[in-house]
Short mmCIF file of C-alpha atoms in Angstrom, two decimals:
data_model
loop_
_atom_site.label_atom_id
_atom_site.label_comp_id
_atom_site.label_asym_id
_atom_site.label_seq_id
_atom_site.Cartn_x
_atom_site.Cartn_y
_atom_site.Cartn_z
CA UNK A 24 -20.32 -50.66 42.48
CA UNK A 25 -17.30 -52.42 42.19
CA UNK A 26 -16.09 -56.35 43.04
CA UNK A 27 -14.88 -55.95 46.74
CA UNK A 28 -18.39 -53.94 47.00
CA UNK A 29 -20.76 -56.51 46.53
CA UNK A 30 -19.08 -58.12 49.58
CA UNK A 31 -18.55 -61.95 49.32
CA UNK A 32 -18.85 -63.97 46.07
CA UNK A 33 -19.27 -67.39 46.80
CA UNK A 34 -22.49 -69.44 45.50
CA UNK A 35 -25.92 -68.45 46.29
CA UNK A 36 -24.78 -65.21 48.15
CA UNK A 37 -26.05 -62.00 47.57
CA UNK A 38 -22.58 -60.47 47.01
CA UNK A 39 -22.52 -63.69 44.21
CA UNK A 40 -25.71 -62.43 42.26
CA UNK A 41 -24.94 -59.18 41.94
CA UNK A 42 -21.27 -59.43 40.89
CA UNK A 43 -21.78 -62.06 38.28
CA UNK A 44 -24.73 -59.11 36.42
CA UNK A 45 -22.01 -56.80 36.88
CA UNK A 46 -19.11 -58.78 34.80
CA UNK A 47 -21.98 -59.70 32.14
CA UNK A 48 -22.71 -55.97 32.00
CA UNK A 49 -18.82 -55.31 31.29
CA UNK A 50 -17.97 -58.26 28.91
CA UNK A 51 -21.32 -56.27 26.83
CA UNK A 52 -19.40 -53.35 26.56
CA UNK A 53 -16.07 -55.17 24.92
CA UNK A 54 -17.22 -58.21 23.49
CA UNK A 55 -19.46 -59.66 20.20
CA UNK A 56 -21.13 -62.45 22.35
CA UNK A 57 -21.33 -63.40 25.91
CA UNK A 58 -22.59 -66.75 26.65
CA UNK A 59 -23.34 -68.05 30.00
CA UNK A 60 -22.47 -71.54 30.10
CA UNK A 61 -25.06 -72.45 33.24
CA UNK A 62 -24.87 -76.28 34.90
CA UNK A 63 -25.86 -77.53 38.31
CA UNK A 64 -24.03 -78.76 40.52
CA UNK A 65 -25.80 -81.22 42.96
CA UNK A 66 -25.13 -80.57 46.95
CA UNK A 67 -23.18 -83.28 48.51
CA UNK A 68 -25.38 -82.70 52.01
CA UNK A 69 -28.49 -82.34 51.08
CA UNK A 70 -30.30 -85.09 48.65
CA UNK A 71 -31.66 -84.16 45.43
CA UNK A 72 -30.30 -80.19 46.34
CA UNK A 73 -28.35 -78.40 43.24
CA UNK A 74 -26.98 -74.92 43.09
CA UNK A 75 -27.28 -73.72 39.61
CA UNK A 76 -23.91 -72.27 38.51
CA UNK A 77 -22.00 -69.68 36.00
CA UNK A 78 -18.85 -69.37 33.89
CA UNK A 79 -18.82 -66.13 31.72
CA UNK A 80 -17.66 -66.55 28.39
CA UNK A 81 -16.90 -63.12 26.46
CA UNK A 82 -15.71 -63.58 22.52
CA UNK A 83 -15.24 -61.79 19.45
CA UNK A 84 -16.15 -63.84 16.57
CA UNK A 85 -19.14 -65.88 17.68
CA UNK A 86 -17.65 -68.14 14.23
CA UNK A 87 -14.30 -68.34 15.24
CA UNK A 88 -12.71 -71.32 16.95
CA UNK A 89 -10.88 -70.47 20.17
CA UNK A 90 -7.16 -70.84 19.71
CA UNK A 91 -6.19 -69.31 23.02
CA UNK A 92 -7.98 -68.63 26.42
CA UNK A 93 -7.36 -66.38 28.97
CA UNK A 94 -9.22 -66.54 32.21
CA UNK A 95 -9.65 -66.50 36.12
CA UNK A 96 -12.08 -67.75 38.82
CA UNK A 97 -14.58 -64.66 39.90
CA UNK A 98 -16.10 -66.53 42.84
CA UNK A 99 -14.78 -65.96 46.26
CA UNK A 100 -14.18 -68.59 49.72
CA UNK A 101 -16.91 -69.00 51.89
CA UNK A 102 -14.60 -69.27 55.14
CA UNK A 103 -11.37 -67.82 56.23
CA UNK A 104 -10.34 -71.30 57.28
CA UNK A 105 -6.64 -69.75 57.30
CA UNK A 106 -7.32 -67.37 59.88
CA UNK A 107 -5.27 -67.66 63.05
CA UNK A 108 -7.84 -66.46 64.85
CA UNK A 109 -10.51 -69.66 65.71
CA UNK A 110 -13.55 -67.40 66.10
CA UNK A 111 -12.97 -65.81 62.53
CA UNK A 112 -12.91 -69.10 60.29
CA UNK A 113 -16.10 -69.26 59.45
CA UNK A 114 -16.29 -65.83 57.96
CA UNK A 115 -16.77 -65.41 54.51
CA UNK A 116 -13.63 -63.45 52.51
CA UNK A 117 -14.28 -60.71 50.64
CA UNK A 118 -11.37 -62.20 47.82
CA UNK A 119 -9.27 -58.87 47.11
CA UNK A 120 -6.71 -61.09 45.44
CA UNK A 121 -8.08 -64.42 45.62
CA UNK A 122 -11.01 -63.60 42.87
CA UNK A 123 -10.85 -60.09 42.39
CA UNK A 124 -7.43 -59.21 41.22
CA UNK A 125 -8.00 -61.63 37.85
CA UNK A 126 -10.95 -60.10 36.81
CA UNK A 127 -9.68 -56.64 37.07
CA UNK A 128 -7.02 -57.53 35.02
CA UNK A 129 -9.64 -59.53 32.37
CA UNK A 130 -11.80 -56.44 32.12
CA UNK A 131 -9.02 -54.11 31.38
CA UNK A 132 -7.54 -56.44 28.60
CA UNK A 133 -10.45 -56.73 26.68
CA UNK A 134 -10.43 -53.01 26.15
CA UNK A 135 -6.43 -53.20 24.88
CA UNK A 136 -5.76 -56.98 23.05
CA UNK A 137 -5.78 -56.20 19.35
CA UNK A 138 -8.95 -56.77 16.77
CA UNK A 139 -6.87 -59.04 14.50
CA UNK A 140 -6.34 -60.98 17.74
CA UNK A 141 -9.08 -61.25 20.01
CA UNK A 142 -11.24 -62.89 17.33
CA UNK A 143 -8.97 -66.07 18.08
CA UNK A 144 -9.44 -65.53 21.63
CA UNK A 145 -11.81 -66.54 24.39
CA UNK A 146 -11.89 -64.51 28.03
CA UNK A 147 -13.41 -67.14 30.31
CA UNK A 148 -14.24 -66.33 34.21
CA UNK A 149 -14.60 -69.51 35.88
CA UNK A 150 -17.48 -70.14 38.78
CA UNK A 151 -16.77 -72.19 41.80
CA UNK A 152 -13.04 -72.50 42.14
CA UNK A 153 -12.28 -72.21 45.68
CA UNK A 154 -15.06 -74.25 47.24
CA UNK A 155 -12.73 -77.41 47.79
CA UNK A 156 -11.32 -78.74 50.84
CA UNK A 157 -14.40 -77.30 53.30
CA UNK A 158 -14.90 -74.38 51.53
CA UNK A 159 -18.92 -75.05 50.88
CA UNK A 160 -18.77 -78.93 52.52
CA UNK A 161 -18.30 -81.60 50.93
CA UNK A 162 -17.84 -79.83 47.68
CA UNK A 163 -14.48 -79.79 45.25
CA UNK A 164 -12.12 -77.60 43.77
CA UNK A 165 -12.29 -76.12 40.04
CA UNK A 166 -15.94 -77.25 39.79
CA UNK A 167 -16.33 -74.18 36.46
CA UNK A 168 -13.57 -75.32 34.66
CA UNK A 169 -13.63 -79.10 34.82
CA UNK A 170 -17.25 -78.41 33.98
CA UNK A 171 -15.74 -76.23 30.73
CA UNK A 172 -13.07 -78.39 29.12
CA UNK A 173 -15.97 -81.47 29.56
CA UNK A 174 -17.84 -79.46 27.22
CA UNK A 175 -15.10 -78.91 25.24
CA UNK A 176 -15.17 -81.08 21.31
CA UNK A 177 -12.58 -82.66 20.50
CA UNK A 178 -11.73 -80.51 17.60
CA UNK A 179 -12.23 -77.39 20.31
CA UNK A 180 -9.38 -79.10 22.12
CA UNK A 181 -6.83 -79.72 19.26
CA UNK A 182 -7.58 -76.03 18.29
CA UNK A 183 -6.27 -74.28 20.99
CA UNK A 184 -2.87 -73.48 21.44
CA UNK A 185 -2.72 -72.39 25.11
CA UNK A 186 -4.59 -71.84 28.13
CA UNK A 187 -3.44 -68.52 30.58
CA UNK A 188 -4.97 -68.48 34.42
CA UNK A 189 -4.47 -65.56 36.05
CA UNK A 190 -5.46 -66.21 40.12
CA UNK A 191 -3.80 -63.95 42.76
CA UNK A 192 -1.73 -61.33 40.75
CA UNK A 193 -2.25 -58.44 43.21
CA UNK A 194 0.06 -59.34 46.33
CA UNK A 195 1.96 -56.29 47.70
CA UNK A 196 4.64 -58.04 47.77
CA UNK A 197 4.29 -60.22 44.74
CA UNK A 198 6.54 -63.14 44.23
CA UNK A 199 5.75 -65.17 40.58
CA UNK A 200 7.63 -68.23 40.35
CA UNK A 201 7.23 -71.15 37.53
CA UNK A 202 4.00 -73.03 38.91
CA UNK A 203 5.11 -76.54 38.97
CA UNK A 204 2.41 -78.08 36.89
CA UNK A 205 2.47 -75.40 34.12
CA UNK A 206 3.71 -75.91 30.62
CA UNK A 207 7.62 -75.44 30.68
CA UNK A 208 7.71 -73.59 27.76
CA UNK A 209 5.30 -70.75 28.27
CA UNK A 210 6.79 -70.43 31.81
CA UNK A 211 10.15 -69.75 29.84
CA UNK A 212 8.57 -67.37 27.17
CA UNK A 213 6.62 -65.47 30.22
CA UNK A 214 9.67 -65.19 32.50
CA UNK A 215 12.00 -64.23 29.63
CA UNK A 216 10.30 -61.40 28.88
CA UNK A 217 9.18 -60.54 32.14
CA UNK A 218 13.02 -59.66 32.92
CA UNK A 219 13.81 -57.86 29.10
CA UNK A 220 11.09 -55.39 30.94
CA UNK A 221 12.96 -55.24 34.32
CA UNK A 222 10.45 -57.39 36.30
CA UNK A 223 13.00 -59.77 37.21
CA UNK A 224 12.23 -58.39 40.99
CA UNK A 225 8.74 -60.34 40.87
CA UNK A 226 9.06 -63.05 38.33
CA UNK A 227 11.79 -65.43 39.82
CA UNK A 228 12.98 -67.94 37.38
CA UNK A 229 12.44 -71.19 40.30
CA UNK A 230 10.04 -73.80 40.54
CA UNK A 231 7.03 -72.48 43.17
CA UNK A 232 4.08 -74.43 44.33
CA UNK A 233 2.36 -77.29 42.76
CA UNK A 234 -1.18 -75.88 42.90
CA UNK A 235 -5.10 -77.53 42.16
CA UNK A 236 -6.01 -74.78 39.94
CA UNK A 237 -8.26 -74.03 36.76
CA UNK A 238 -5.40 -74.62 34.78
CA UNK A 239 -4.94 -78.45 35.51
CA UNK A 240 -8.11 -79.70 33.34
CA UNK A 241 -6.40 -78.41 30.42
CA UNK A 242 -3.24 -79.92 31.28
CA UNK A 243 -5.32 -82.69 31.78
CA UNK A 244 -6.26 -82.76 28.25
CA UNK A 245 -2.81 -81.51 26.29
CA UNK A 246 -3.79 -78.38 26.29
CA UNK A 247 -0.46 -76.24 26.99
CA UNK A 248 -1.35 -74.08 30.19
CA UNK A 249 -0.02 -71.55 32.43
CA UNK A 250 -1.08 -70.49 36.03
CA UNK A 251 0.19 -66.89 37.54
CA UNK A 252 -0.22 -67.27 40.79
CA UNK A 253 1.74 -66.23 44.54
CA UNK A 254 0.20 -68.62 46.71
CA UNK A 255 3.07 -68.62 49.30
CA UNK A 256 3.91 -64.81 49.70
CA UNK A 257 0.12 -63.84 50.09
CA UNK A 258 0.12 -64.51 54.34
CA UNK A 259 -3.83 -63.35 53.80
CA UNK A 260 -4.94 -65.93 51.77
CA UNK A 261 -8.37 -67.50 52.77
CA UNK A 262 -8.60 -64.96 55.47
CA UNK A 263 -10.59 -62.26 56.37
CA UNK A 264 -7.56 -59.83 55.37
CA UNK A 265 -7.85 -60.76 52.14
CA UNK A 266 -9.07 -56.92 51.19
CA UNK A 267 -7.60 -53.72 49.41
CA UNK A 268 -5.11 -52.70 52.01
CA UNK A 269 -3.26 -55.79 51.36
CA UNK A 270 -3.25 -56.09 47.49
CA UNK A 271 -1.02 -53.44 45.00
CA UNK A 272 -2.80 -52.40 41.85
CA UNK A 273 0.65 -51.32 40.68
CA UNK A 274 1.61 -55.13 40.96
CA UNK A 275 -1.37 -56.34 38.69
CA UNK A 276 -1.09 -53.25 36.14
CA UNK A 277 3.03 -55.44 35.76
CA UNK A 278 1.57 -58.74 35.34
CA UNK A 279 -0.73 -57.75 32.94
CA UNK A 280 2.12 -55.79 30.81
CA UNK A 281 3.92 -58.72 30.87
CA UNK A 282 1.42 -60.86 29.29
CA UNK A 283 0.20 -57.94 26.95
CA UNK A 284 3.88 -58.40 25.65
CA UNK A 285 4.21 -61.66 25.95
CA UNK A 286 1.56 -62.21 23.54
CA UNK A 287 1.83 -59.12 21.36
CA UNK A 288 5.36 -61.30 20.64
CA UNK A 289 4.82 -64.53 20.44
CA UNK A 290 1.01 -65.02 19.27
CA UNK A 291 -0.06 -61.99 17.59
CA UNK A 292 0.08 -61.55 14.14
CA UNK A 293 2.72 -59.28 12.03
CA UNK A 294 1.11 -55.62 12.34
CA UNK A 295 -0.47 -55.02 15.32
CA UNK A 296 -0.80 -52.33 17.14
CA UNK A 297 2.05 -52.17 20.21
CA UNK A 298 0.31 -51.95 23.39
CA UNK A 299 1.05 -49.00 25.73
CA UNK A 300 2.64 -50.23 29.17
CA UNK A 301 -0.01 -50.49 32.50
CA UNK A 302 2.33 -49.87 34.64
CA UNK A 303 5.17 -47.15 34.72
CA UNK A 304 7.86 -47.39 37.28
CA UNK A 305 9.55 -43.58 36.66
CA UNK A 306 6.29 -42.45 38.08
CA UNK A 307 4.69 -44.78 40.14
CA UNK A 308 1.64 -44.41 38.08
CA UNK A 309 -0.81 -46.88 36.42
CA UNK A 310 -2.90 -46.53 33.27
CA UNK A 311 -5.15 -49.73 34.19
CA UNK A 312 -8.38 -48.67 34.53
CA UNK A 313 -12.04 -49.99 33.81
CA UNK A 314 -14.76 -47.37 32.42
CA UNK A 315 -18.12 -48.37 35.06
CA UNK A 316 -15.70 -47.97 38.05
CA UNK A 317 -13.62 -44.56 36.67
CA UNK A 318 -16.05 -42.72 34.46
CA UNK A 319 -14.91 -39.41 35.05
CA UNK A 320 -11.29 -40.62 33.79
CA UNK A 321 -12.07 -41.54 30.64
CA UNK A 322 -10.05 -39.09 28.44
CA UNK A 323 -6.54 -39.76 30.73
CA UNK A 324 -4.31 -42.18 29.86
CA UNK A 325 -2.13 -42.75 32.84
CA UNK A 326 -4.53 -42.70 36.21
CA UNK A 327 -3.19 -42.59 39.90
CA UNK A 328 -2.90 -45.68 42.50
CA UNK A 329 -6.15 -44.54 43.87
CA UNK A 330 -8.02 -44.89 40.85
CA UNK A 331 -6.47 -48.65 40.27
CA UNK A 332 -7.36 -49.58 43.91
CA UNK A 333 -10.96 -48.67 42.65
CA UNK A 334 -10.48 -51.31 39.85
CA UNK A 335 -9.79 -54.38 42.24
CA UNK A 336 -11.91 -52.59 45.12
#
């Protein structure tokens, strides 16, 4: 079973249960330790109700200090409150994009990011992101995170020297511009090398939205931060459209080279392996893949657009 499969993720949903076993069952495959950081969060309608939530924490070095984090939200919008149509707003979305398309991309790093590096390096999938604004009533945005960096020592804090949120990297006709609140610097490094790879098409160097995100309590604590994100050029956000026909693998498998590269040149050390590209534009073909969803592809190194919808699907 994959993501999209399960149906919707948000909290207390079937769809929610079984996903969050499946990403604990791939973070085993890749990772030393996987710790689920659980809290409650109490229900704003209902007195003395909680919902017991989940971020999933996959690292290398269960000794190691983070010094950079990578991560996404993995739950999904209880209503398509964007829907034109009246009678289809209070449908839950199944969160192609919006949820899925990050932890795709998560799961198939771990399998790629260097040994020397990923020691230093914490893969964090955040619960309860999009339940803000009316999503579950009367609850708030980025409930997993600000629930993370609270947790977070002080020393934890100074440590770490940057903080990566990918959240809707799958449009099919993706757009990334600088996110307003982001860190001006690691938009620069990002976008610079975005274009030396000829992605110049889909990472425009302009300010985009300003965006509530997981990203902003790091910000909120000095902690250098990106957010990848096409808010604006994504017309199915929050709707019940938000599903595979409307989402491009190919567009993730770039995004995720990017980074890959990004990093391999700015933050990992002298030595390391180069990483092979995701995505390869002289054939159309991808080489993202995740081993549960394509087992029978395990020996190939550059799989068809079928295979990567599977990955998001």
């Amino acid at each position: 079973l994959t993501q999209c499969a399960f149906g919707p993720r948000n909290p207390g949903s079937e769809g929610y249960y079984a996903c969050l076993d499946f990403m604990v069952k791939e973070f085993e495959k890749y990772a030393d330790e996987v710790i689920l950081q659980e809290f409650s969060y109490k229900d704003p309608r209902i007195r003395k109700k909680t919902h017991e939530l989940t971020n999933v924490i996959a690292r290398f070095n269960p000794n190691a200090e983070f010094q950079t984090m990578i991560s996404c939200h993995w739950d999904t919008r209880p209503v398509a409150d964007m829907e034109d149509n009246r009678e289809d707003r209070n449908q839950p979305i199944i969160g192609a994009n919006d949820g899925a398309s990050g932890v795709a991309v998560i799961l198939e790093m771990l399998s790629h990011i260097p040994s020397d590096y990923k020691n230093q390096t914490g893969f964090i999938l955040f619960d309860a992101e999009d339940q803000g604004g009316g999503g579950m009533e009367g609850w708030d945005w980025i409930i997993g995170s600000e629930y993370f960096v609270s947790q977070m020592s002080d020393e934890e804090i100074s440590s770490t020297e940057f903080f990566l949120l990918f959240d809707m990297i799958a449009n099919d006709e993706l757009t990334l511009r600088y996110e307003a609140n982001s860190d001006d610097l690691l938009n620069e490094e990002i976008w610079n090398i975005a274009h030396s790879l000829g992605y110049q098409n889909i990472f425009e160097k302009r300010i985009g939205v300003s965006i509530i995100d997981d990203h902003r309590p790091f910000l909120d604590v000095n902690i250098p931060s990106v957010n990848l994100i096409d808010l604006l050029g994504y017309p199915e956000h929050h709707t019940i459209h938000d599903t595979m026909e409307n989402v491009s693998p190919e567009n993730a498998a770039i995004v995720l080279d990017v980074v890959i590269e990004w990093m391999k040149s700015t933050y990992w050390v002298a030595g390391t392996p180069t990483s092979s590209m995701f995505y390869n534009s002289n054939t159309s073909e991808t080489s993202i893949f995740i081993p549960i969803i394509i087992f029978t592809l395990l020996s190939s190194k550059i799989l068809s657009r079928k295979y990567l919808l599977n990955n998001l699907n």
